[in-house]
């Protein structure tokens, strides 16, 4: 969902955005396989939202094991949201489509994506590369939708390299900071 926030921030206040790192960025969520089933499940939620549903949902975003304590922290935070918020968030992601305006985002964009990401898919990432004029895709072959949970040190280093190059040398340096795949 953070990619939606980043897209809209860059479109509404471009003077405040120098570059973007998007992890598992969404592209036309409604078109993703299994999304209609997930939306139906979210629409069936009641308060309090079932912890088993939340745990299964969060666990489905990773390919590599993550520490159980961290997973429980994520589940605890997710459980604070009432069912109506879950519904509104997912509905907005399906209805809102910033893609027609993505070409207006004229800053370096690094797309970090796990090849086992069942949420966004490789085709979606390639569509974002085509839609965003300065986007480069970095694919992690061993991760899922949340590579920053699966190997936070590696992902943080990639982000730091991109941001450091962007701050030090501008757009062309940022483009070479992390080699796209």
XYZ file of C-alpha atoms in Angstrom:
181
model
C 0.000 0.000 0.000
C 2.979 2.288 0.502
C 3.536 2.516 -3.239
C 0.098 4.125 -3.600
C 1.041 6.718 -0.990
C 4.370 7.344 -2.729
C 2.739 7.674 -6.163
C 0.203 10.184 -4.898
C 2.811 12.144 -2.956
C 5.003 12.431 -6.057
C 2.007 13.499 -8.153
C 0.590 16.003 -5.652
C 3.867 17.485 -4.365
C 6.598 16.697 -6.920
C 8.861 19.403 -5.510
C 9.109 17.372 -2.297
C 10.215 14.114 -3.940
C 13.800 13.589 -5.079
C 13.569 9.838 -5.644
C 11.532 6.843 -4.551
C 12.223 3.311 -3.382
C 9.173 1.089 -3.725
C 9.142 -2.428 -2.296
C 6.658 -4.835 -3.868
C 4.914 -1.920 -5.570
C 1.341 -2.543 -6.558
C 0.190 -2.363 -10.137
C -3.517 -2.744 -10.817
C -4.260 -4.836 -7.788
C -7.653 -5.973 -9.069
C -5.961 -7.798 -11.966
C -3.731 -9.913 -9.717
C -4.523 -13.638 -9.457
C -6.439 -14.509 -6.301
C -7.366 -10.910 -5.588
C -11.114 -11.434 -5.919
C -10.928 -14.152 -3.258
C -8.905 -11.900 -0.942
C -11.322 -9.008 -1.449
C -14.261 -11.277 -0.671
C -12.531 -12.481 2.507
C -11.813 -8.897 3.564
C -15.447 -7.931 2.944
C -16.563 -10.819 5.168
C -14.456 -9.622 8.114
C -16.167 -8.704 11.375
C -14.800 -6.966 14.450
C -12.574 -7.909 16.008
C -10.739 -9.087 12.902
C -9.825 -12.747 13.274
C -6.155 -13.137 14.261
C -5.926 -16.357 12.257
C -6.939 -14.440 9.103
C -4.402 -11.703 9.862
C -1.635 -14.226 10.558
C -2.339 -16.134 7.342
C -2.498 -12.887 5.367
C 0.803 -11.583 6.743
C 2.530 -14.969 6.419
C 1.450 -15.120 2.755
C 3.580 -12.070 1.961
C 6.916 -13.783 2.665
C 8.772 -16.624 1.001
C 11.616 -17.042 3.508
C 10.919 -17.627 7.194
C 10.849 -14.527 9.385
C 11.274 -14.443 13.166
C 8.068 -15.545 14.910
C 8.276 -12.627 17.335
C 8.384 -10.156 14.462
C 5.436 -11.848 12.763
C 3.426 -11.613 15.982
C 4.290 -7.908 16.257
C 2.988 -7.347 12.718
C -0.156 -9.352 13.521
C -0.675 -7.375 16.740
C -0.428 -4.076 14.853
C -2.719 -5.300 12.063
C -5.274 -6.473 14.642
C -5.676 -2.876 15.812
C -7.481 -2.040 12.571
C -11.242 -2.467 12.547
C -12.798 -4.496 9.736
C -14.163 -1.329 8.102
C -10.624 0.023 7.679
C -9.469 -3.231 6.081
C -12.398 -2.990 3.646
C -11.822 0.681 2.794
C -8.106 0.152 2.239
C -8.538 -2.779 -0.117
C -11.454 -1.156 -1.929
C -9.388 1.992 -2.520
C -6.503 -0.036 -3.918
C -8.814 -1.724 -6.394
C -10.696 1.407 -7.472
C -7.836 3.930 -7.481
C -5.493 3.554 -10.446
C -2.663 6.081 -10.561
C -1.077 4.391 -13.596
C -2.359 6.862 -16.217
C -0.389 9.606 -14.419
C 2.757 7.669 -13.476
C 4.614 9.110 -16.478
C 4.471 12.464 -14.685
C 6.738 11.163 -11.909
C 10.098 12.359 -13.152
C 12.471 11.193 -10.407
C 14.631 8.093 -10.079
C 12.586 5.160 -8.836
C 14.024 1.922 -7.536
C 11.563 -0.963 -7.554
C 12.654 -3.684 -5.130
C 10.733 -6.882 -5.748
C 10.853 -10.477 -4.560
C 10.494 -13.022 -7.364
C 8.148 -15.079 -5.158
C 5.819 -12.099 -4.688
C 2.338 -13.459 -5.319
C 0.784 -10.064 -4.615
C 2.345 -7.893 -7.319
C 3.778 -10.282 -9.910
C 6.620 -9.848 -12.387
C 4.358 -8.527 -15.149
C 3.125 -5.817 -12.787
C 6.691 -4.781 -12.016
C 7.559 -4.605 -15.709
C 4.451 -2.482 -16.307
C 5.635 -0.084 -13.599
C 9.091 0.081 -15.205
C 7.399 1.051 -18.474
C 5.064 3.572 -16.806
C 7.642 5.340 -14.615
C 10.194 7.177 -16.810
C 13.166 6.658 -14.478
C 12.345 3.310 -12.885
C 14.742 0.423 -12.476
C 13.758 -2.989 -11.181
C 15.886 -4.919 -8.715
C 14.593 -8.481 -8.373
C 15.494 -10.602 -5.372
C 15.134 -14.208 -6.586
C 14.733 -15.699 -3.107
C 12.146 -13.372 -1.521
C 8.403 -12.728 -1.549
C 6.336 -9.552 -1.241
C 8.202 -8.344 1.850
C 11.940 -8.639 1.152
C 12.564 -5.966 3.802
C 11.204 -8.441 6.367
C 13.044 -11.417 4.910
C 16.501 -9.824 4.719
C 16.318 -6.344 6.234
C 20.095 -5.853 6.209
C 20.407 -6.498 2.481
C 17.383 -4.391 1.565
C 18.516 -1.547 3.832
C 21.937 -1.609 2.157
C 20.325 -1.404 -1.291
C 18.149 1.508 -0.177
C 21.095 3.275 1.431
C 23.173 2.834 -1.730
C 20.420 4.294 -3.887
C 19.724 7.192 -1.509
C 23.406 7.943 -1.006
C 24.065 8.017 -4.724
C 21.009 10.182 -5.283
C 22.130 12.684 -2.641
C 25.768 12.668 -3.734
C 25.545 12.659 -7.469
C 22.002 13.186 -8.642
C 19.879 11.057 -10.893
C 22.510 9.370 -13.038
C 24.460 8.227 -9.975
C 21.281 6.847 -8.412
C 20.541 4.914 -11.592
C 23.824 3.048 -11.252
C 23.737 2.625 -7.452
C 21.919 -0.698 -7.597
C 22.138 -2.726 -10.748
C 18.643 -3.529 -12.035
C 17.812 -7.062 -13.069
